[in-house]
CSV table of C-alpha atoms in Angstrom, one decimal:
chain,number,residue,atom,x,y,z
A,1,MET,CA,5.8,-33.3,25.8
A,2,PRO,CA,3.6,-30.6,24.2
A,3,ILE,CA,4.6,-29.1,20.9
A,4,ARG,CA,5.6,-25.5,21.3
A,5,THR,CA,3.8,-23.1,18.9
A,6,GLN,CA,6.3,-21.1,16.8
A,7,VAL,CA,6.3,-17.5,17.9
A,8,VAL,CA,5.6,-14.9,15.2
A,9,THR,CA,7.7,-11.8,15.4
A,10,VAL,CA,5.9,-8.5,14.5
A,11,VAL,CA,6.8,-4.9,13.9
A,12,PHE,CA,3.9,-2.4,14.4
A,13,ALA,CA,4.4,1.0,12.7
A,14,GLY,CA,2.1,4.0,12.6
A,15,VAL,CA,-0.5,2.4,15.0
A,16,PRO,CA,-1.2,3.9,18.4
A,17,GLU,CA,-0.5,0.7,20.4
A,18,PRO,CA,-0.1,-3.0,19.7
A,19,PRO,CA,-2.9,-5.2,21.1
A,20,ALA,CA,-2.4,-6.2,24.7
A,21,THR,CA,-3.3,-9.8,23.8
A,22,ALA,CA,-0.4,-10.2,21.3
A,23,GLU,CA,2.0,-12.0,23.6
A,24,LEU,CA,-0.8,-14.3,24.8
A,25,ALA,CA,-1.6,-15.2,21.2
A,26,GLY,CA,2.0,-16.4,20.4
A,27,LEU,CA,3.1,-13.1,18.9
A,28,GLU,CA,6.3,-11.3,19.9
A,29,VAL,CA,6.3,-7.5,19.3
A,30,VAL,CA,9.9,-6.8,18.4
A,31,ALA,CA,9.4,-3.1,17.6
A,32,HIS,CA,6.7,-0.5,17.8
A,33,THR,CA,7.1,3.0,16.2
A,34,PRO,CA,4.3,5.6,15.9
A,35,ASP,CA,5.7,6.7,12.5
A,36,GLU,CA,5.0,4.3,9.6
A,37,ARG,CA,7.9,5.9,7.7
A,38,GLU,CA,10.3,4.3,10.2
A,39,ALA,CA,9.0,0.8,9.2
A,40,VAL,CA,11.6,0.3,6.5
A,41,TRP,CA,14.5,0.7,8.9
A,42,HIS,CA,12.9,-1.6,11.5
A,43,ALA,CA,11.9,-4.2,8.9
A,44,THR,CA,15.4,-4.2,7.3
A,45,ALA,CA,17.2,-4.4,10.7
A,46,LEU,CA,14.9,-6.9,12.5
A,47,ARG,CA,13.5,-9.0,9.6
A,48,PRO,CA,10.2,-9.7,11.4
A,49,ASP,CA,7.7,-12.3,10.2
A,50,VAL,CA,5.1,-9.6,9.9
A,51,LEU,CA,4.9,-5.8,9.5
A,52,VAL,CA,1.7,-4.1,10.4
A,53,LEU,CA,1.1,-0.5,9.2
A,54,PRO,CA,-1.7,1.8,8.2
A,55,VAL,CA,-2.4,3.3,4.8
A,56,HIS,CA,-4.6,6.4,4.8
A,57,PRO,CA,-5.2,9.5,2.6
A,58,PRO,CA,-4.1,12.0,1.8
A,59,GLY,CA,-0.3,11.3,2.1
A,60,LEU,CA,-0.5,7.5,1.6
A,61,ASP,CA,3.0,7.1,3.0
A,62,GLY,CA,2.0,3.6,3.9
A,63,LEU,CA,1.8,2.6,0.2
A,64,ALA,CA,5.4,3.7,-0.4
A,65,VAL,CA,6.6,1.9,2.7
A,66,THR,CA,4.8,-1.2,1.6
A,67,ARG,CA,6.5,-1.2,-1.8
A,68,GLU,CA,9.9,-0.6,-0.3
A,69,VAL,CA,9.6,-3.3,2.4
A,70,ALA,CA,8.2,-5.8,-0.1
A,71,ALA,CA,11.2,-5.2,-2.3
A,72,ARG,CA,13.9,-5.1,0.4
A,73,VAL,CA,12.6,-7.7,2.8
A,74,PRO,CA,10.5,-10.2,0.8
A,75,GLY,CA,10.5,-12.6,3.8
A,76,THR,CA,8.4,-10.2,5.8
A,77,ALA,CA,4.7,-10.4,5.2
A,78,ILE,CA,2.9,-7.0,5.3
A,79,LEU,CA,-0.5,-6.5,6.8
A,80,VAL,CA,-2.0,-3.1,5.9
A,81,LEU,CA,-4.7,-1.4,8.0
A,82,THR,CA,-7.1,0.8,5.9
A,83,PRO,CA,-9.9,3.2,6.6
A,84,PRO,CA,-13.3,1.4,6.8
A,85,GLY,CA,-15.0,1.1,3.4
A,86,ASP,CA,-12.2,2.3,1.2
A,87,GLY,CA,-12.3,-0.4,-1.5
A,88,GLU,CA,-9.9,1.3,-3.9
A,89,LEU,CA,-7.2,1.5,-1.2
A,90,VAL,CA,-7.5,-2.2,-0.6
A,91,ILE,CA,-6.5,-2.9,-4.3
A,92,ALA,CA,-3.7,-0.3,-4.1
A,93,ALA,CA,-2.3,-1.9,-1.0
A,94,MET,CA,-2.3,-5.4,-2.6
A,95,LEU,CA,-0.6,-4.1,-5.7
A,96,ALA,CA,2.0,-2.4,-3.5
A,97,GLY,CA,2.9,-5.8,-2.0
A,98,ALA,CA,0.7,-6.3,1.0
A,99,ARG,CA,-0.2,-9.9,2.0
A,100,GLY,CA,-3.3,-8.9,3.9
A,101,VAL,CA,-5.7,-5.9,4.3
A,102,LEU,CA,-7.8,-5.3,7.4
A,103,SER,CA,-10.0,-2.3,8.4
A,104,ARG,CA,-8.5,-0.1,11.1
A,105,SER,CA,-11.8,-0.5,13.0
A,106,ALA,CA,-11.3,-4.3,13.4
A,107,GLY,CA,-10.9,-5.7,16.9
A,108,HIS,CA,-7.7,-7.0,18.4
A,109,ASP,CA,-8.9,-10.6,17.9
A,110,ASP,CA,-9.2,-10.1,14.2
A,111,LEU,CA,-5.9,-8.3,14.1
A,112,VAL,CA,-4.1,-11.2,15.8
A,113,ARG,CA,-5.8,-13.7,13.5
A,114,PHE,CA,-4.8,-11.8,10.4
A,115,ILE,CA,-1.2,-11.5,11.6
A,116,ARG,CA,-1.0,-15.2,12.1
A,117,GLY,CA,-2.6,-15.8,8.7
A,118,VAL,CA,-0.1,-13.7,6.7
A,119,ALA,CA,2.8,-15.1,8.7
A,120,ALA,CA,1.7,-18.6,7.6
A,121,GLY,CA,1.7,-17.5,4.0
A,122,ALA,CA,-2.0,-16.8,3.5
A,123,VAL,CA,-3.4,-13.8,1.7
A,124,VAL,CA,-6.1,-12.4,3.9
A,125,PHE,CA,-8.8,-9.7,3.6
A,126,GLY,CA,-11.5,-8.3,5.8
A,127,GLU,CA,-15.0,-9.0,4.8
A,128,ARG,CA,-15.6,-5.7,3.1
A,129,ALA,CA,-12.2,-5.9,1.3
A,130,ALA,CA,-13.1,-9.3,-0.1
A,131,ASP,CA,-16.5,-8.1,-1.2
A,132,ARG,CA,-14.8,-5.3,-3.1
A,133,LEU,CA,-12.4,-7.6,-4.9
A,134,TYR,CA,-15.2,-10.2,-5.7
A,135,GLY,CA,-17.3,-7.3,-7.1
A,136,LEU,CA,-14.5,-6.3,-9.4
A,137,LEU,CA,-14.0,-9.9,-10.6
A,138,ALA,CA,-17.7,-10.4,-11.1
A,139,ALA,CA,-17.9,-7.2,-13.2
A,140,SER,CA,-14.9,-8.4,-15.3
A,141,GLN,CA,-13.2,-5.1,-14.6
A,142,PRO,CA,-9.4,-5.3,-14.9
A,143,MET,CA,-7.3,-4.2,-11.9
A,144,ARG,CA,-5.7,-1.1,-13.4
A,145,ALA,CA,-2.3,0.0,-12.4
A,146,PHE,CA,-2.5,2.8,-9.9
A,147,PRO,CA,-6.2,2.1,-9.1
A,148,ARG,CA,-6.7,5.2,-6.9
A,149,LEU,CA,-6.1,7.5,-9.9
A,150,THR,CA,-9.0,9.2,-11.8
A,151,SER,CA,-9.3,8.7,-15.5
A,152,ARG,CA,-7.8,12.1,-16.1
A,153,GLU,CA,-4.8,11.3,-13.8
A,154,HIS,CA,-4.3,8.0,-15.7
A,155,GLU,CA,-4.3,9.9,-18.9
A,156,VAL,CA,-1.8,12.5,-17.7
A,157,LEU,CA,0.5,9.8,-16.2
A,158,GLY,CA,0.3,7.8,-19.4
A,159,LEU,CA,1.4,10.8,-21.5
A,160,LEU,CA,4.2,11.6,-19.1
A,161,ALA,CA,5.4,8.0,-19.1
A,162,GLY,CA,5.4,8.2,-22.9
A,163,GLY,CA,8.0,10.9,-22.8
A,164,LEU,CA,5.9,14.1,-23.0
A,165,GLU,CA,6.7,17.1,-20.8
A,166,ILE,CA,4.0,19.1,-18.9
A,167,PRO,CA,3.6,21.8,-21.6
A,168,ALA,CA,3.1,19.1,-24.3
A,169,VAL,CA,0.7,17.2,-22.1
A,170,ALA,CA,-1.3,20.5,-21.6
A,171,ARG,CA,-1.4,21.1,-25.4
A,172,ARG,CA,-2.5,17.4,-26.1
A,173,LEU,CA,-5.3,17.6,-23.6
A,174,GLY,CA,-6.3,21.2,-24.1
A,175,LEU,CA,-5.5,22.1,-20.5
A,176,ALA,CA,-3.5,24.9,-18.9
A,177,PRO,CA,0.0,23.9,-17.8
A,178,LYS,CA,-0.9,24.9,-14.2
A,179,THR,CA,-3.9,22.4,-14.3
A,180,VAL,CA,-1.6,19.6,-15.5
A,181,ARG,CA,0.9,20.4,-12.7
A,182,ASN,CA,-1.9,20.2,-10.1
A,183,VAL,CA,-3.0,16.8,-11.6
A,184,VAL,CA,0.7,15.6,-11.4
A,185,SER,CA,0.8,16.7,-7.7
A,186,SER,CA,-2.3,14.6,-7.0
A,187,ILE,CA,-0.8,11.6,-8.8
A,188,HIS,CA,2.3,11.8,-6.7
A,189,ALA,CA,0.3,12.0,-3.5
A,190,LYS,CA,-1.9,9.0,-4.5
A,191,ALA,CA,1.1,6.9,-5.7
A,192,GLY,CA,3.0,7.6,-2.5
A,193,THR,CA,6.2,8.9,-4.0
A,194,ASP,CA,7.6,12.4,-4.6
A,195,ASP,CA,10.3,11.1,-7.0
A,196,ARG,CA,9.3,11.8,-10.6
A,197,GLU,CA,11.7,9.1,-12.1
A,198,VAL,CA,10.4,6.5,-9.7
A,199,LEU,CA,6.8,7.3,-10.6
A,200,LEU,CA,7.4,7.2,-14.3
A,201,ALA,CA,9.4,3.9,-14.0
A,202,GLN,CA,6.5,2.4,-12.1
A,203,ALA,CA,4.1,3.6,-14.8
A,204,ARG,CA,6.1,2.2,-17.6
A,205,ASN,CA,6.5,-1.1,-15.8
A,206,ALA,CA,2.7,-1.2,-15.5
A,207,GLY,CA,2.3,-0.7,-19.2
A,208,LEU,CA,1.5,3.0,-19.3
A,209,GLY,CA,3.1,5.3,-21.9
A,210,HIS,CA,3.6,2.7,-24.7
A,211,HIS,CA,0.9,4.2,-27.0
A,212,SER,CA,1.2,7.9,-26.2
């Protein structure tokens, strides 16, 4: 009697259409929503083996969703689809809790292969993503917290995490308060959260603000 291959349950969120070959490849699509922000509800209610969702600028909602699902449903592996060639976003997705990263331009066969990989417990990357990570290691560059932030944004976030308010940050850096507010807005967008307290807590947990 042949051994039956275990079916992998999958939720697709924020992608136009699941691959037509999914069922033939031993995958069961248990939910498909065009809005990645609905992924948290589906993942919590259905507890799928794998969640597939995109992360793309400028809103980066997918990073916030990845963090929340990783925290709420640790048994669900998250596969993130990123714009081609965005190496920094690859690192941000992995730090947010993704088990795999694949370019949105990849074919259905690669997508199915990656889904099965993260479902089996592997950490998987597309070729360009792997090249980016290997390059960072070869150059001995540390993976900074919030890797999409610029040096100025890191500086501002560190001062805020250290307890300074925007006027004090502006004085410390010799900037106008309006400029600092614009920098803070950019930080929120890249970090994928509008909640100041959540952002500062994440920054402190990552080691920012201790020497401000």
